[in-house]
Amino acid sequence: MLPKPTDVFDRDVEWTDLAEFVDSGLPGLRIALVYGRRRQGKSYLVQRLAEACGGLYHVASEQAEALALRRFAESLSEWHSGRPAMGSENFRDWEMALKEAADVMAGSADRKSPLLVLDEFPYLMHETQGLASLVQILYDQRGPGSIGPKLPLRLILCGSAISVMSDLVSGTKALRGRALLELRVNPFGYRDARTYWGIDNIQTAFRHNALLGGTPGYRELAPDATVPEDPAAIGGWLARNVLRPGVPLFDEADRVVHEDPRIREAGMYASVLALVAAGETSPTKVGNLLRRPASSLTHTFTMLESSGFIQRQQDLLLERRPVITITDPLVRLHHLIIDPYRARLQVGQARQVWTRQTHKVSTKIYGPHFETIAREWLLWHAYDEAGLDLGEIGQSTVPCREHRTGHEIDALALAPGARPRTAEAPIAFIGEAKCRDRPTGVDELRRLEHIRELLTAAGHDASAASLGLFSLTGFTDELRTLAGRSGTPLQLIDLAALYG
């Protein structure tokens, strides 16, 4: 398998998938889709892949079809050394261009599986209607089901418009069933983000991740990419690198949202994102605040979800409306801090704005983000680091007649193999995440025990469920003593444990 270049940070799984795709040895044309939000490093990844195997990496731009064909012809000519120079007159259309490229590349005897990467493929699709169908025709002529010689060729279609790229293989679209690999490149996890930014202090790493997330390209946009280790200094760093109108990250969230070609009505999308960032988690609540029926926002929510800006988190136990949250912390920061206080930020009052919004940052940013990484720890690390064998992971709300309310469960896991939202689904883990300025104590443990009793009364087998408390500021001595007793199924996970 192709060794991953040393300058490609992390992305071990993604590189393995791509390298196996290139080196599979399967005959004929094979297609892969690679997509993800802008600045995730996907272009760098596929470019380095093409370099490693001697393939052709071509990045499209927003140009008319004739110019795009000329640029592609030049790229192919440069790749195929010794071949006469090509110009736009050689390629009258993309059907001809793809056929010629396939002939040239598949006929290269010195390459086991020639690779062609078309990056920013949505730009080409915008100018050439039906381009995906032309790729389908090429596949049908040269793919595994074609008649005649099946010379190996690998084609990667890459793009940042998630809704456009994922739609290529949906329903009855042209490439449905024709992509051997569909790879979505996501932001770094919170642990990898800490390493990537070079942050030693875990309190600082948590706050930084809650504010900017794990998008690697944001580091290149920060005037000062060196994050101070003192957690108290994160506000000053943010004021210099994000909350100034003259720096790229100030309006980055707006740009990445509206660069998706299918997102129109900028004001409506911004309004929905602002309300979700502020804590409104259902379409009905958002619709009420916008004085519009929730049904009229269905397309808006669908586009924001397919583009990767929000996610719908289904209740793990109940058939009820999903909880809607923001996926990119920078988008959340933009709608909570930057946009509402833009006038003050534009006159240089970044530090004053940050200082006055301490409570909002704590409750709307740090708190929700701590719950998110608690569930991520359960998904990625709980088995290896705590011996927890878990099934589906999520959150839920359990009704309680005694308190006349519902108890929200921040981190819940079913037993392995159990199906979500089924009666009597067995419970493997019940957890709560506390992001506050005092240690978590016995009262929180008693609450979890009460929730376990409620789940048992509702018909779930929770008798063997482990209880877990996640705390940003540690635990009381009394609670640690209880956790240390033999036979107590209690996990205490502080920030050090979350970061390993």
Short mmCIF file of C-alpha atoms in Angstrom, two decimals:
data_model
loop_
_atom_site.label_atom_id
_atom_site.label_comp_id
_atom_site.label_asym_id
_atom_site.label_seq_id
_atom_site.Cartn_x
_atom_site.Cartn_y
_atom_site.Cartn_z
CA MET A 1 0.00 0.00 0.00
CA LEU A 2 1.14 3.56 -0.69
CA PRO A 3 2.86 4.95 2.44
CA LYS A 4 1.27 8.11 3.80
CA PRO A 5 3.52 11.17 3.31
CA THR A 6 4.97 12.48 6.54
CA ASP A 7 3.56 15.95 5.92
CA VAL A 8 -0.04 14.68 5.96
CA PHE A 9 -1.21 15.13 9.56
CA ASP A 10 -3.52 12.44 10.95
CA ARG A 11 -5.97 11.18 8.28
CA ASP A 12 -4.71 7.61 8.68
CA VAL A 13 -8.11 6.07 8.01
CA GLU A 14 -8.79 8.33 5.04
CA TRP A 15 -5.36 7.67 3.53
CA THR A 16 -5.80 3.91 3.94
CA ASP A 17 -9.17 4.00 2.18
CA LEU A 18 -7.79 6.06 -0.71
CA ALA A 19 -4.58 4.03 -1.03
CA GLU A 20 -6.55 0.78 -1.13
CA PHE A 21 -8.84 2.28 -3.75
CA VAL A 22 -5.86 3.15 -5.96
CA ASP A 23 -3.99 -0.14 -5.36
CA SER A 24 -6.96 -2.50 -5.40
CA GLY A 25 -5.85 -4.15 -8.64
CA LEU A 26 -9.43 -4.35 -9.84
CA PRO A 27 -9.82 -4.12 -13.62
CA GLY A 28 -11.46 -1.26 -15.45
CA LEU A 29 -12.51 2.21 -14.40
CA ARG A 30 -13.34 2.67 -10.72
CA ILE A 31 -14.78 5.87 -9.25
CA ALA A 32 -14.41 7.42 -5.80
CA LEU A 33 -16.10 10.49 -4.34
CA VAL A 34 -14.21 12.62 -1.82
CA TYR A 35 -15.99 15.56 -0.24
CA GLY A 36 -16.21 17.67 2.87
CA ARG A 37 -16.53 21.23 4.03
CA ARG A 38 -13.92 23.65 2.76
CA ARG A 39 -10.64 23.86 4.73
CA GLN A 40 -10.74 20.25 5.95
CA GLY A 41 -7.59 19.38 3.98
CA LYS A 42 -9.23 17.08 1.44
CA SER A 43 -7.59 18.77 -1.57
CA TYR A 44 -4.17 18.44 0.02
CA LEU A 45 -4.91 14.80 0.78
CA VAL A 46 -5.89 13.80 -2.76
CA GLN A 47 -3.11 15.92 -4.25
CA ARG A 48 -0.52 14.10 -2.17
CA LEU A 49 -2.17 10.80 -3.14
CA ALA A 50 -1.82 11.67 -6.82
CA GLU A 51 1.82 12.60 -6.31
CA ALA A 52 2.50 9.37 -4.43
CA CYS A 53 1.16 7.16 -7.24
CA GLY A 54 2.12 9.32 -10.21
CA GLY A 55 -1.43 10.32 -11.00
CA LEU A 56 -2.89 13.52 -12.43
CA TYR A 57 -4.37 16.03 -10.01
CA HIS A 58 -6.46 18.71 -11.71
CA VAL A 59 -8.29 21.41 -9.79
CA ALA A 60 -11.14 23.20 -11.52
CA SER A 61 -12.04 26.84 -11.11
CA GLU A 62 -15.12 28.94 -11.76
CA GLN A 63 -14.67 29.37 -15.51
CA ALA A 64 -16.71 29.01 -18.66
CA GLU A 65 -16.71 25.54 -20.19
CA ALA A 66 -14.31 26.44 -23.01
CA LEU A 67 -11.69 27.76 -20.59
CA ALA A 68 -12.19 24.80 -18.25
CA LEU A 69 -11.60 22.39 -21.15
CA ARG A 70 -8.45 24.26 -22.17
CA ARG A 71 -7.05 24.11 -18.63
CA PHE A 72 -7.81 20.39 -18.38
CA ALA A 73 -6.15 19.76 -21.75
CA GLU A 74 -3.05 21.57 -20.54
CA SER A 75 -2.99 19.56 -17.32
CA LEU A 76 -3.27 16.27 -19.21
CA SER A 77 -0.58 17.31 -21.67
CA GLU A 78 1.78 18.28 -18.87
CA TRP A 79 1.16 14.99 -17.06
CA HIS A 80 1.73 12.91 -20.20
CA SER A 81 5.27 14.03 -20.96
CA GLY A 82 6.28 13.79 -24.57
CA ARG A 83 2.74 14.06 -25.88
CA PRO A 84 2.04 16.99 -28.25
CA ALA A 85 0.64 20.04 -26.52
CA MET A 86 -3.13 20.19 -26.44
CA GLY A 87 -5.45 23.15 -26.63
CA SER A 88 -9.13 23.79 -26.39
CA GLU A 89 -9.51 22.82 -30.06
CA ASN A 90 -8.65 19.22 -29.12
CA PHE A 91 -11.56 18.95 -26.70
CA ARG A 92 -14.82 20.16 -28.17
CA ASP A 93 -16.72 19.00 -25.06
CA TRP A 94 -16.31 17.07 -21.81
CA GLU A 95 -17.39 13.78 -23.34
CA MET A 96 -14.40 13.97 -25.65
CA ALA A 97 -12.11 15.23 -22.88
CA LEU A 98 -12.95 12.36 -20.53
CA LYS A 99 -12.57 9.76 -23.26
CA GLU A 100 -9.20 11.16 -24.34
CA ALA A 101 -7.95 11.33 -20.75
CA ALA A 102 -9.05 7.73 -20.14
CA ASP A 103 -7.27 6.55 -23.28
CA VAL A 104 -4.06 8.39 -22.41
CA MET A 105 -3.97 7.43 -18.75
CA ALA A 106 -5.14 3.82 -18.99
CA GLY A 107 -2.63 3.26 -21.76
CA SER A 108 0.32 4.30 -19.61
CA ALA A 109 2.19 1.03 -19.24
CA ASP A 110 4.38 2.31 -16.39
CA ARG A 111 1.46 2.77 -14.00
CA LYS A 112 -0.40 -0.13 -12.36
CA SER A 113 -3.58 1.85 -11.66
CA PRO A 114 -3.44 5.32 -13.20
CA LEU A 115 -5.23 7.95 -11.13
CA LEU A 116 -7.12 11.03 -12.32
CA VAL A 117 -8.35 13.48 -9.66
CA LEU A 118 -10.88 16.14 -10.64
CA ASP A 119 -11.00 18.54 -7.70
CA GLU A 120 -13.77 21.11 -7.21
CA PHE A 121 -15.94 18.97 -9.47
CA PRO A 122 -19.09 21.03 -8.64
CA TYR A 123 -17.55 23.99 -10.50
CA LEU A 124 -17.40 21.88 -13.67
CA MET A 125 -20.94 20.60 -13.13
CA HIS A 126 -22.25 24.14 -12.79
CA GLU A 127 -20.91 25.12 -16.21
CA THR A 128 -21.61 21.80 -17.93
CA GLN A 129 -25.08 20.47 -17.31
CA GLY A 130 -25.14 16.69 -17.43
CA LEU A 131 -21.43 16.24 -16.66
CA ALA A 132 -22.22 13.52 -14.11
CA SER A 133 -24.07 11.63 -16.86
CA LEU A 134 -20.96 11.84 -19.04
CA VAL A 135 -18.95 10.28 -16.23
CA GLN A 136 -21.62 7.58 -16.04
CA ILE A 137 -21.26 6.88 -19.76
CA LEU A 138 -17.48 6.62 -19.38
CA TYR A 139 -17.94 4.19 -16.48
CA ASP A 140 -20.40 2.06 -18.42
CA GLN A 141 -17.94 1.91 -21.32
CA ARG A 142 -14.82 1.15 -19.26
CA GLY A 143 -16.03 -0.11 -15.88
CA PRO A 144 -16.20 -3.68 -14.58
CA GLY A 145 -19.42 -4.42 -16.49
CA SER A 146 -18.16 -3.22 -19.87
CA ILE A 147 -17.38 -5.40 -22.86
CA GLY A 148 -13.82 -5.75 -24.07
CA PRO A 149 -10.46 -4.97 -22.42
CA LYS A 150 -10.73 -3.50 -18.95
CA LEU A 151 -7.62 -1.39 -18.57
CA PRO A 152 -7.26 -0.14 -14.98
CA LEU A 153 -8.08 3.50 -14.28
CA ARG A 154 -9.03 5.29 -11.07
CA LEU A 155 -11.10 8.48 -11.06
CA ILE A 156 -11.60 10.60 -7.94
CA LEU A 157 -14.23 13.33 -7.99
CA CYS A 158 -13.61 15.80 -5.18
CA GLY A 159 -15.57 18.83 -4.00
CA SER A 160 -16.46 21.15 -1.13
CA ALA A 161 -20.17 21.51 -1.84
CA ILE A 162 -21.33 18.60 0.29
CA SER A 163 -24.95 18.75 -0.83
CA VAL A 164 -23.89 18.60 -4.51
CA MET A 165 -21.33 15.83 -4.07
CA SER A 166 -23.47 13.55 -1.91
CA ASP A 167 -26.37 14.02 -4.33
CA LEU A 168 -24.31 12.44 -7.13
CA VAL A 169 -24.99 8.97 -5.73
CA SER A 170 -28.47 9.50 -4.31
CA GLY A 171 -31.76 8.10 -5.58
CA THR A 172 -31.70 7.64 -9.34
CA LYS A 173 -28.81 10.04 -10.01
CA ALA A 174 -26.24 9.22 -12.66
CA LEU A 175 -23.50 7.79 -10.42
CA ARG A 176 -25.79 5.81 -8.12
CA GLY A 177 -24.16 2.40 -7.60
CA ARG A 178 -21.07 3.34 -9.59
CA ALA A 179 -18.81 4.75 -6.87
CA LEU A 180 -16.53 2.18 -5.28
CA LEU A 181 -15.66 4.60 -2.46
CA GLU A 182 -17.53 7.54 -0.94
CA LEU A 183 -15.27 9.33 1.51
CA ARG A 184 -16.30 12.31 3.58
CA VAL A 185 -13.41 14.26 5.12
CA ASN A 186 -14.48 15.68 8.48
CA PRO A 187 -12.81 18.05 10.95
CA PHE A 188 -10.23 16.62 13.32
CA GLY A 189 -11.49 15.14 16.56
CA TYR A 190 -10.84 17.14 19.71
CA ARG A 191 -7.68 15.20 20.59
CA ASP A 192 -6.14 15.52 17.15
CA ALA A 193 -7.07 19.20 17.02
CA ARG A 194 -5.13 19.78 20.22
CA THR A 195 -2.04 18.13 18.71
CA TYR A 196 -2.44 19.94 15.40
CA TRP A 197 -2.53 23.35 17.09
CA GLY A 198 0.28 22.37 19.48
CA ILE A 199 -1.61 23.08 22.71
CA ASP A 200 -0.31 21.39 25.88
CA ASN A 201 -2.76 22.71 28.49
CA ILE A 202 -5.95 20.63 28.33
CA GLN A 203 -8.18 23.43 29.69
CA THR A 204 -6.93 25.69 26.92
CA ALA A 205 -7.31 22.91 24.35
CA PHE A 206 -10.93 22.36 25.38
CA ARG A 207 -11.82 26.07 25.20
CA HIS A 208 -10.05 26.52 21.89
CA ASN A 209 -11.84 23.49 20.41
CA ALA A 210 -15.20 24.73 21.72
CA LEU A 211 -14.64 28.06 19.96
CA LEU A 212 -13.02 27.01 16.66
CA GLY A 213 -13.50 23.25 16.37
CA GLY A 214 -11.22 20.90 14.48
CA THR A 215 -11.17 22.37 10.97
CA PRO A 216 -7.46 22.30 10.07
CA GLY A 217 -7.60 25.16 7.58
CA TYR A 218 -8.55 27.64 10.31
CA ARG A 219 -4.99 27.50 11.62
CA GLU A 220 -3.66 28.95 8.37
CA LEU A 221 -6.16 31.81 8.63
CA ALA A 222 -5.09 32.89 12.11
CA PRO A 223 -2.50 35.72 12.09
CA ASP A 224 -0.95 34.15 15.20
CA ALA A 225 -1.37 30.37 15.17
CA THR A 226 0.48 30.01 18.49
CA VAL A 227 -2.22 29.58 21.12
CA PRO A 228 -1.22 30.72 24.64
CA GLU A 229 -1.17 27.92 27.21
CA ASP A 230 -2.92 29.94 29.92
CA PRO A 231 -6.69 29.23 29.67
CA ALA A 232 -7.41 32.77 30.87
CA ALA A 233 -5.55 34.14 27.84
CA ILE A 234 -7.81 32.46 25.27
CA GLY A 235 -10.05 35.55 25.13
CA GLY A 236 -7.13 37.80 24.22
CA TRP A 237 -5.97 35.36 21.54
CA LEU A 238 -9.50 35.17 20.14
CA ALA A 239 -9.78 38.97 20.11
CA ARG A 240 -6.61 39.23 18.01
CA ASN A 241 -7.20 36.32 15.64
CA VAL A 242 -10.97 36.01 15.20
CA LEU A 243 -12.87 39.01 16.56
CA ARG A 244 -11.17 41.65 14.40
CA PRO A 245 -12.91 42.67 11.15
CA GLY A 246 -9.62 42.70 9.26
CA VAL A 247 -8.72 39.03 9.88
CA PRO A 248 -9.98 36.17 7.66
CA LEU A 249 -11.75 34.24 10.42
CA PHE A 250 -14.02 37.17 11.28
CA ASP A 251 -16.42 36.43 8.39
CA GLU A 252 -15.30 32.91 7.58
CA ALA A 253 -18.48 31.35 8.97
CA ASP A 254 -20.64 33.43 6.64
CA ARG A 255 -18.49 32.58 3.65
CA VAL A 256 -18.45 28.81 4.16
CA VAL A 257 -22.23 28.68 4.60
CA HIS A 258 -23.12 30.71 1.55
CA GLU A 259 -20.54 29.23 -0.81
CA ASP A 260 -22.72 26.14 -1.18
CA PRO A 261 -24.52 26.78 -4.51
CA ARG A 262 -27.79 25.33 -3.23
CA ILE A 263 -28.06 27.63 -0.25
CA ARG A 264 -30.03 30.72 -1.21
CA GLU A 265 -32.01 33.27 0.80
CA ALA A 266 -28.98 34.20 2.91
CA GLY A 267 -31.07 36.05 5.48
CA MET A 268 -33.33 33.08 6.24
CA TYR A 269 -30.44 30.64 6.57
CA ALA A 270 -28.59 33.05 8.85
CA SER A 271 -31.69 33.51 11.01
CA VAL A 272 -32.17 29.76 11.42
CA LEU A 273 -28.51 29.22 12.29
CA ALA A 274 -28.59 32.07 14.81
CA LEU A 275 -31.60 30.59 16.62
CA VAL A 276 -30.13 27.08 16.67
CA ALA A 277 -26.82 28.46 17.98
CA ALA A 278 -28.74 30.24 20.75
CA GLY A 279 -30.23 26.93 21.90
CA GLU A 280 -33.48 26.51 19.96
CA THR A 281 -33.37 22.83 19.11
CA SER A 282 -36.59 22.09 17.21
CA PRO A 283 -38.04 23.32 13.89
CA THR A 284 -41.28 24.20 15.66
CA LYS A 285 -39.56 26.54 18.11
CA VAL A 286 -37.47 28.09 15.36
CA GLY A 287 -40.57 28.54 13.20
CA ASN A 288 -42.49 30.18 16.03
CA LEU A 289 -39.74 32.71 16.62
CA LEU A 290 -39.56 33.48 12.90
CA ARG A 291 -43.39 33.59 12.74
CA ARG A 292 -43.43 30.92 10.10
CA PRO A 293 -44.88 27.38 10.14
CA ALA A 294 -42.25 24.72 10.76
CA SER A 295 -43.23 23.00 7.51
CA SER A 296 -42.07 26.06 5.54
CA LEU A 297 -38.56 25.58 6.97
CA THR A 298 -38.21 21.93 5.96
CA HIS A 299 -36.08 22.73 2.91
CA THR A 300 -33.91 25.14 4.89
CA PHE A 301 -33.16 22.57 7.58
CA THR A 302 -32.59 19.84 5.00
CA MET A 303 -30.08 21.97 3.09
CA LEU A 304 -28.22 23.01 6.25
CA GLU A 305 -28.02 19.38 7.32
CA SER A 306 -26.92 18.02 3.94
CA SER A 307 -24.29 20.78 3.76
CA GLY A 308 -22.89 19.79 7.14
CA PHE A 309 -23.81 22.89 9.17
CA ILE A 310 -26.40 21.35 11.50
CA GLN A 311 -27.17 17.85 12.67
CA ARG A 312 -30.35 16.18 13.87
CA GLN A 313 -29.74 14.06 16.94
CA GLN A 314 -32.48 11.49 17.39
CA ASP A 315 -33.59 10.57 20.89
CA LEU A 316 -32.05 7.19 21.64
CA LEU A 317 -35.15 5.83 23.39
CA LEU A 318 -38.22 7.75 22.24
CA GLU A 319 -39.91 8.49 18.94
CA ARG A 320 -39.91 12.25 19.16
CA ARG A 321 -38.65 15.27 17.25
CA PRO A 322 -34.86 15.27 16.88
CA VAL A 323 -32.66 17.78 18.66
CA ILE A 324 -31.01 20.14 16.16
CA THR A 325 -27.54 21.51 16.90
CA ILE A 326 -24.75 23.42 15.15
CA THR A 327 -21.88 21.21 13.96
CA ASP A 328 -19.14 23.81 13.40
CA PRO A 329 -18.09 25.71 16.53
CA LEU A 330 -16.93 28.68 14.46
CA VAL A 331 -20.42 29.02 12.97
CA ARG A 332 -21.82 28.93 16.51
CA LEU A 333 -19.31 31.55 17.66
CA HIS A 334 -20.20 33.74 14.69
CA HIS A 335 -23.92 33.79 15.47
CA LEU A 336 -23.52 34.14 19.24
CA ILE A 337 -20.69 36.67 19.47
CA ILE A 338 -19.58 38.11 16.13
CA ASP A 339 -22.83 38.90 14.36
CA PRO A 340 -24.82 40.32 17.34
CA TYR A 341 -21.94 42.59 18.36
CA ARG A 342 -20.53 43.38 14.93
CA ALA A 343 -20.79 47.16 15.40
CA ARG A 344 -18.70 47.07 18.59
CA LEU A 345 -16.20 44.65 17.09
CA GLN A 346 -15.78 46.89 14.05
CA VAL A 347 -14.62 49.77 16.26
CA GLY A 348 -12.06 47.64 18.04
CA GLN A 349 -13.94 46.60 21.20
CA ALA A 350 -13.23 42.86 20.89
CA ARG A 351 -11.88 42.47 24.42
CA GLN A 352 -14.81 44.36 25.95
CA VAL A 353 -17.31 42.24 24.00
CA TRP A 354 -15.59 39.03 25.08
CA THR A 355 -15.49 40.07 28.74
CA ARG A 356 -19.18 40.97 28.80
CA GLN A 357 -20.26 37.70 27.20
CA THR A 358 -18.67 35.36 29.76
CA HIS A 359 -22.00 33.85 30.81
CA LYS A 360 -23.15 33.30 27.22
CA VAL A 361 -19.85 31.67 26.29
CA SER A 362 -20.07 29.38 29.30
CA THR A 363 -23.69 28.29 28.84
CA LYS A 364 -24.09 28.39 25.06
CA ILE A 365 -20.62 27.34 23.92
CA TYR A 366 -18.57 25.56 26.59
CA GLY A 367 -21.48 23.64 28.11
CA PRO A 368 -22.91 22.14 24.91
CA HIS A 369 -19.43 21.43 23.57
CA PHE A 370 -18.46 19.54 26.72
CA GLU A 371 -21.51 17.32 26.29
CA THR A 372 -20.49 16.72 22.67
CA ILE A 373 -16.97 15.58 23.45
CA ALA A 374 -18.29 13.40 26.28
CA ARG A 375 -20.31 11.45 23.71
CA GLU A 376 -17.34 11.44 21.34
CA TRP A 377 -15.19 9.92 24.08
CA LEU A 378 -17.76 7.16 24.54
CA LEU A 379 -17.72 6.49 20.81
CA TRP A 380 -13.98 6.63 20.17
CA HIS A 381 -12.16 5.84 23.40
CA ALA A 382 -14.40 4.28 26.05
CA TYR A 383 -13.73 0.68 25.02
CA ASP A 384 -9.93 0.92 24.97
CA GLU A 385 -9.53 3.26 27.94
CA ALA A 386 -12.35 2.23 30.29
CA GLY A 387 -13.36 -1.22 29.11
CA LEU A 388 -16.87 -0.06 28.23
CA ASP A 389 -18.47 -2.22 25.56
CA LEU A 390 -21.23 0.00 24.19
CA GLY A 391 -23.76 -0.01 21.37
CA GLU A 392 -25.55 3.03 19.97
CA ILE A 393 -24.61 6.29 21.69
CA GLY A 394 -26.73 9.42 22.00
CA GLN A 395 -28.97 11.28 24.41
CA SER A 396 -32.53 11.08 25.70
CA THR A 397 -35.11 12.53 28.08
CA VAL A 398 -36.76 10.38 30.74
CA PRO A 399 -40.15 11.46 32.16
CA CYS A 400 -40.36 11.80 35.95
CA ARG A 401 -43.69 12.16 37.79
CA GLU A 402 -41.95 12.87 41.09
CA HIS A 403 -40.28 16.00 39.76
CA ARG A 404 -43.04 16.72 37.22
CA THR A 405 -40.51 17.15 34.48
CA GLY A 406 -38.18 15.17 32.26
CA HIS A 407 -34.58 14.31 33.14
CA GLU A 408 -32.22 14.98 30.25
CA ILE A 409 -29.51 12.37 29.82
CA ASP A 410 -26.42 13.93 28.24
CA ALA A 411 -24.68 10.67 27.33
CA LEU A 412 -26.58 7.43 26.97
CA ALA A 413 -25.50 4.14 25.42
CA LEU A 414 -27.48 1.02 24.61
CA ALA A 415 -26.11 -2.49 24.96
CA PRO A 416 -24.23 -3.75 21.89
CA GLY A 417 -26.65 -4.86 19.21
CA ALA A 418 -29.70 -3.14 20.74
CA ARG A 419 -31.86 -1.09 18.37
CA PRO A 420 -32.61 2.54 19.24
CA ARG A 421 -36.18 3.58 19.98
CA THR A 422 -37.41 0.06 20.67
CA ALA A 423 -39.38 -0.99 23.73
CA GLU A 424 -37.28 -2.44 26.54
CA ALA A 425 -33.97 -1.69 24.80
CA PRO A 426 -31.18 -2.66 27.27
CA ILE A 427 -29.08 0.21 28.63
CA ALA A 428 -25.28 -0.08 28.96
CA PHE A 429 -24.27 3.42 30.10
CA ILE A 430 -25.96 6.45 31.68
CA GLY A 431 -23.89 9.62 31.89
CA GLU A 432 -24.04 13.29 32.71
CA ALA A 433 -21.63 16.03 31.64
CA LYS A 434 -20.99 18.91 34.03
CA CYS A 435 -19.28 22.03 32.73
CA ARG A 436 -19.13 24.39 35.70
CA ASP A 437 -16.70 26.04 38.11
CA ARG A 438 -17.03 23.59 41.03
CA PRO A 439 -16.24 19.89 41.41
CA THR A 440 -18.97 17.37 40.69
CA GLY A 441 -20.21 15.58 43.79
CA VAL A 442 -22.49 12.90 45.21
CA ASP A 443 -25.70 14.75 44.32
CA GLU A 444 -25.01 14.16 40.64
CA LEU A 445 -24.43 10.46 41.31
CA ARG A 446 -27.78 10.22 43.13
CA ARG A 447 -29.46 11.81 40.13
CA LEU A 448 -28.00 9.18 37.81
CA GLU A 449 -29.14 6.44 40.15
CA HIS A 450 -32.65 7.93 40.09
CA ILE A 451 -32.59 8.01 36.28
CA ARG A 452 -31.54 4.37 36.22
CA GLU A 453 -34.54 3.52 38.40
CA LEU A 454 -36.85 5.44 36.04
CA LEU A 455 -35.46 3.60 33.01
CA THR A 456 -35.95 0.26 34.76
CA ALA A 457 -39.53 1.21 35.66
CA ALA A 458 -40.13 2.07 32.00
CA GLY A 459 -39.20 -1.49 31.01
CA HIS A 460 -35.54 -1.08 30.07
CA ASP A 461 -32.93 -3.45 31.44
CA ALA A 462 -30.58 -0.97 33.12
CA SER A 463 -29.52 -3.17 36.04
CA ALA A 464 -25.99 -3.64 34.69
CA ALA A 465 -25.63 -0.16 33.24
CA SER A 466 -22.48 1.73 34.14
CA LEU A 467 -22.95 5.23 35.48
CA GLY A 468 -20.64 7.99 34.28
CA LEU A 469 -19.95 11.53 35.35
CA PHE A 470 -17.97 13.85 33.09
CA SER A 471 -16.62 16.96 34.79
CA LEU A 472 -14.65 19.92 33.52
CA THR A 473 -13.43 20.79 37.02
CA GLY A 474 -12.96 17.40 38.67
CA PHE A 475 -14.77 15.60 41.49
CA THR A 476 -15.20 15.86 45.25
CA ASP A 477 -13.21 13.54 47.49
CA GLU A 478 -16.44 11.93 48.70
CA LEU A 479 -17.43 11.02 45.16
CA ARG A 480 -13.99 9.64 44.37
CA THR A 481 -14.20 7.46 47.48
CA LEU A 482 -17.52 6.03 46.32
CA ALA A 483 -16.13 5.40 42.85
CA GLY A 484 -13.20 3.51 44.32
CA ARG A 485 -15.33 0.98 46.13
CA SER A 486 -15.36 -2.51 44.68
CA GLY A 487 -18.44 -3.34 42.67
CA THR A 488 -19.54 0.26 42.07
CA PRO A 489 -20.23 0.62 38.31
CA LEU A 490 -19.21 4.28 38.26
CA GLN A 491 -16.92 6.03 35.80
CA LEU A 492 -15.45 9.43 36.69
CA ILE A 493 -14.14 11.09 33.55
CA ASP A 494 -12.41 14.42 33.98
CA LEU A 495 -10.80 16.54 31.28
CA ALA A 496 -7.49 14.68 31.63
CA ALA A 497 -9.26 11.38 30.95
CA LEU A 498 -11.16 12.86 28.00
CA TYR A 499 -7.89 13.96 26.44
CA GLY A 500 -6.14 10.72 27.30
#
